[in-house]
CSV table of C-alpha atoms in Angstrom, one decimal:
chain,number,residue,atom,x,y,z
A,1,UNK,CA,21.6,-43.7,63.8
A,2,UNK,CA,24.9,-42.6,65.0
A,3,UNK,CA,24.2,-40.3,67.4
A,4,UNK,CA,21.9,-38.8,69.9
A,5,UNK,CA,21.6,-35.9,67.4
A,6,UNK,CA,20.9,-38.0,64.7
A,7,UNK,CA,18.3,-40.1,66.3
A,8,UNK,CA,16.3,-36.8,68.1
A,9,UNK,CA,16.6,-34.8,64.6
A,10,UNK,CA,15.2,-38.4,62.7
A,11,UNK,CA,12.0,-39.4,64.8
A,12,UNK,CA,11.7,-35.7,66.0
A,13,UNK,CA,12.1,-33.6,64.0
A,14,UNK,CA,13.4,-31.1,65.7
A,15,UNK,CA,16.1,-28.4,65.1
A,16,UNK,CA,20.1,-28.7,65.7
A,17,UNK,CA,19.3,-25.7,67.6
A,18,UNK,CA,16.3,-27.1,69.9
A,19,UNK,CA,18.4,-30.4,69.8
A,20,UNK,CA,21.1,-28.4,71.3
A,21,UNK,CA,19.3,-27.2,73.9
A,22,UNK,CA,17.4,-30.2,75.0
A,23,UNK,CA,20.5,-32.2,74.9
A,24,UNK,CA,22.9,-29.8,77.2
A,25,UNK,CA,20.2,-30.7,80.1
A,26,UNK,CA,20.0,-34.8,79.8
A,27,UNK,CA,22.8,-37.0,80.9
A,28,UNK,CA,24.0,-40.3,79.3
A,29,UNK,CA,24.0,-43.4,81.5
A,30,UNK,CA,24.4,-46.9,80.6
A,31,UNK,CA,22.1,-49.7,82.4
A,32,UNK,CA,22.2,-53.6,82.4
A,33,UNK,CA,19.6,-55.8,81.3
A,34,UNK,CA,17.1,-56.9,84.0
A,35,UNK,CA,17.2,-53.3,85.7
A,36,UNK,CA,14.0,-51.3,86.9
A,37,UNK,CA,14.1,-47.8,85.4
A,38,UNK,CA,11.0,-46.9,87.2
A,39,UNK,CA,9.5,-49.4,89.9
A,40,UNK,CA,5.6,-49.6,91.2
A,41,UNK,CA,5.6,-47.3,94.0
A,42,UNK,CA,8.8,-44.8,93.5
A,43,UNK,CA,8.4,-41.1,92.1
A,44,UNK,CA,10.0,-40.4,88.8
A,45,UNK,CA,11.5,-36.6,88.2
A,46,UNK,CA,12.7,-37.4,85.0
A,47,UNK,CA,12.1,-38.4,81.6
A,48,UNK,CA,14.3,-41.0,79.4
A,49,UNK,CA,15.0,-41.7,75.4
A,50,UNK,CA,16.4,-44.7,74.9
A,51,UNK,CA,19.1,-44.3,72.8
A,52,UNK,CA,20.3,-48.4,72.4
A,53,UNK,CA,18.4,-50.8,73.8
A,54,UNK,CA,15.0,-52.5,74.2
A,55,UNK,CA,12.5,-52.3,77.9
A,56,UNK,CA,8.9,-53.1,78.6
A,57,UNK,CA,6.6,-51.3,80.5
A,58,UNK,CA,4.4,-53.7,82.9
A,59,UNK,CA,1.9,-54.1,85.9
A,60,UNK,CA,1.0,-57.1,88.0
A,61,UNK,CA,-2.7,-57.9,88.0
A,62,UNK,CA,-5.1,-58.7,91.1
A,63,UNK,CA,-3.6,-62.5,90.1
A,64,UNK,CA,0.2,-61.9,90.7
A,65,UNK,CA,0.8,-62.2,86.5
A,66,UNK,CA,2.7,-59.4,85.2
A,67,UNK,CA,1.1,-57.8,82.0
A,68,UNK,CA,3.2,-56.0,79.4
A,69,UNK,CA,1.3,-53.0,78.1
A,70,UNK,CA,4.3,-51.2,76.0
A,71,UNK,CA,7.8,-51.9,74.1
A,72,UNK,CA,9.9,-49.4,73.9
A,73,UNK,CA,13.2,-49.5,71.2
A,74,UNK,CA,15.8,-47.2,70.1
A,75,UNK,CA,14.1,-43.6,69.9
A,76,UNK,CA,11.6,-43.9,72.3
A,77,UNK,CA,10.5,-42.3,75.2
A,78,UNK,CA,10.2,-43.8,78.4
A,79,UNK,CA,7.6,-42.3,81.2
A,80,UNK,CA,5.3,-43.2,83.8
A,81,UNK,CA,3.0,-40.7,82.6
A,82,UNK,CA,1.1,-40.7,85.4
A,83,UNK,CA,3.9,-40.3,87.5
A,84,UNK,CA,5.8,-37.6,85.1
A,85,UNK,CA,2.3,-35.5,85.0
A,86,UNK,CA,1.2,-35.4,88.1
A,87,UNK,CA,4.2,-36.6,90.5
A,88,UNK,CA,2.1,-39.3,91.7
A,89,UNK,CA,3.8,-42.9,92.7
A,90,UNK,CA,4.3,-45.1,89.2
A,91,UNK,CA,1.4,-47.6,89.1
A,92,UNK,CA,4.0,-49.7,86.2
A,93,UNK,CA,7.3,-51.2,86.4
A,94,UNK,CA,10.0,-50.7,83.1
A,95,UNK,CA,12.3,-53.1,82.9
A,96,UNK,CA,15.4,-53.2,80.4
A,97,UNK,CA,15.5,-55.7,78.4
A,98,UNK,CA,18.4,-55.7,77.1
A,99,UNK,CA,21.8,-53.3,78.2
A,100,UNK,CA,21.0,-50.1,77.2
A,101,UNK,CA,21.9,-46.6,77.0
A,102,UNK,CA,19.2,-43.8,78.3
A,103,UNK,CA,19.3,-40.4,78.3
A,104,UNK,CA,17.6,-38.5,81.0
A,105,UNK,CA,16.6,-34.9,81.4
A,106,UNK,CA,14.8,-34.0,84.5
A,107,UNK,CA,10.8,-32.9,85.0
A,108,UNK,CA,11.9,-29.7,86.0
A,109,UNK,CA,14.3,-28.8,83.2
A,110,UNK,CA,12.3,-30.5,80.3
A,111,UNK,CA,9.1,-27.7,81.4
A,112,UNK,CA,11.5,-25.2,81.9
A,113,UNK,CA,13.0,-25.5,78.2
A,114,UNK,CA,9.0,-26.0,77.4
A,115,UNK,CA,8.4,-22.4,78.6
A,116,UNK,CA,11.3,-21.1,76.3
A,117,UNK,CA,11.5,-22.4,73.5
A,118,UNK,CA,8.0,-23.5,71.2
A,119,UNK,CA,9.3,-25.5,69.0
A,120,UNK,CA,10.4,-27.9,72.0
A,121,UNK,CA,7.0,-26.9,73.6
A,122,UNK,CA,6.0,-28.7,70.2
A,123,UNK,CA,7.9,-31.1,70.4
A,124,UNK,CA,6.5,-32.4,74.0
A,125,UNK,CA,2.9,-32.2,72.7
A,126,UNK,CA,3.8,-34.4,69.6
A,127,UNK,CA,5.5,-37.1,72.3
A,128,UNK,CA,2.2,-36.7,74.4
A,129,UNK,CA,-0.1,-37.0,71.4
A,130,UNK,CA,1.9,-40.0,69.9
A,131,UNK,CA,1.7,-41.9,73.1
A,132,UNK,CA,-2.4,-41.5,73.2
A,133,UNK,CA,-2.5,-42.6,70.0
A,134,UNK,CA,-1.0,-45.6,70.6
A,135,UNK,CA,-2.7,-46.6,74.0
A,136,UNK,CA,-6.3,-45.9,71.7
A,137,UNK,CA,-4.4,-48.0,69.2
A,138,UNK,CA,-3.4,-50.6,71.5
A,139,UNK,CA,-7.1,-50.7,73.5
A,140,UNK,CA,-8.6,-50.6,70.3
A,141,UNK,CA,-6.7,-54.1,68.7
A,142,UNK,CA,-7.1,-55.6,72.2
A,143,UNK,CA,-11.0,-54.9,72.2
A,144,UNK,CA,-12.2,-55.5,68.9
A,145,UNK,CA,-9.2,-57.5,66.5
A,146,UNK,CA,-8.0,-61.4,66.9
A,147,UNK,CA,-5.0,-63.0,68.5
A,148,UNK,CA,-3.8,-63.5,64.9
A,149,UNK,CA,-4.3,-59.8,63.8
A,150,UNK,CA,-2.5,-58.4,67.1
A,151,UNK,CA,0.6,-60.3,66.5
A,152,UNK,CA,1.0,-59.6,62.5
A,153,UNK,CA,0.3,-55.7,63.5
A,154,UNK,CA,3.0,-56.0,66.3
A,155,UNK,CA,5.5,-58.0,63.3
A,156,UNK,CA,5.0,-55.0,60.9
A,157,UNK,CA,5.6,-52.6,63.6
A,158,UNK,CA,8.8,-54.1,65.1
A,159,UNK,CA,9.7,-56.7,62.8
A,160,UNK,CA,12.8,-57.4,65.3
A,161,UNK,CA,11.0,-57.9,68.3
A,162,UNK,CA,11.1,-62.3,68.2
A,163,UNK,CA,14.7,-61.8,68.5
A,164,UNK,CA,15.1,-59.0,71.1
A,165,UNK,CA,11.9,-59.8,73.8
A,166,UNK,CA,11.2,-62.8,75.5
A,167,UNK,CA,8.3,-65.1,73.7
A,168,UNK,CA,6.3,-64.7,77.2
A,169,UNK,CA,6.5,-60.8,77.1
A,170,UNK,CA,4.8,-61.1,73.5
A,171,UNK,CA,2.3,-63.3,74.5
A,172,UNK,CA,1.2,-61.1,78.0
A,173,UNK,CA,1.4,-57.7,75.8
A,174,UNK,CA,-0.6,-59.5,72.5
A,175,UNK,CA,-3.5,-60.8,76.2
A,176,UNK,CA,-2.7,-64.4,74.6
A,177,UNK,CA,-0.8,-67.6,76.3
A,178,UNK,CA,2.3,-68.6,75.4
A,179,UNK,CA,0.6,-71.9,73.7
A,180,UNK,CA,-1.5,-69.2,71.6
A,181,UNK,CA,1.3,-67.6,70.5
A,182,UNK,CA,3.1,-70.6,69.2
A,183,UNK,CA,0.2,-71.9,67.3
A,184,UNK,CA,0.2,-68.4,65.6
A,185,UNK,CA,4.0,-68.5,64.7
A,186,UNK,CA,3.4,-72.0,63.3
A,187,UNK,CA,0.3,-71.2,61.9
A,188,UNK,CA,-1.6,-73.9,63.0
């Protein structure tokens, strides 16, 4: 995609008129690999879409480990939900994982254009309904599919994750070791 325009209208769907809209309240800013967009602890007023770039959402268990839960790429959304819905502290970290470029659009804003205009109103409840899906789907292979399974569904989905995310970020968000995880690749 060559531009925010292109990459909203794309996975969106949405109007160059509602495009227009939504884009004259976010702002462009470029962060480095290895950044915190949203740290344990801190209220979040805004919302971001990654425009370039790759980041990982992540908590630390009762055992100091941190466990990746989400990847986000080019044309996703990046939240604390908890945190954007309710203004309650984040209970994850995101972290870039590689330089990126976000755009942002505050809480405040993104509701207001909800109010006026439905097909952006829309456009929020598809984001909301695609994340839940996702977390089910997510839950579900975790619960009920094997080690093998996981990782093949996570190739399909983002067949250029090996060479963008660290091997050890696979392995925490696929609930494996890293030792697993080679023996998959090899397919021992």
């Amino acid at each position: 995609m060559n531009s925010s325009k292109d990459l909203f209208q794309h996975k969106y769907e949405i109007s160059g008129e509602s495009f227009e809209l939504l884009n004259a309240c976010m702002s462009e800013e470029s962060k480095s690999k290895g950044e915190l967009l949203i740290k344990v602890g801190e209220i979040h007023n805004y919302i971001y879409f990654i425009k370039t770039g790759a980041m990982r959402s992540y908590f630390i268990n009762k055992d100091g480990k941190e466990v990746t839960y989400w990847f986000g790429f080019e044309g996703d959304i990046a939240a604390s939900l908890s945190n954007f819905i309710k203004s309650k502290p984040s209970m994850e970290n995101i972290e870039l994982l590689e330089d990126s470029v976000i755009l942002k659009i505050s809480r405040s804003k993104l509701l207001e254009l909800y109010e006026t205009n439905l097909e952006l109103a829309n456009f929020g409840r598809k984001i909301a309904e695609k994340a839940l899906l996702e977390m089910e789907e997510q839950i579900l292979l975790t619960q009920f599919t094997d080690a093998k399974s996981r990782y093949l569904k996570l190739i399909n989905r983002f067949p250029e994750i090996l060479q963008r995310v660290k091997l050890g970020h696979i392995s925490s968000y696929l609930g494996i070791t890293q030792v697993t995880l080679s023996r998959i690749r090899s397919g021992k």
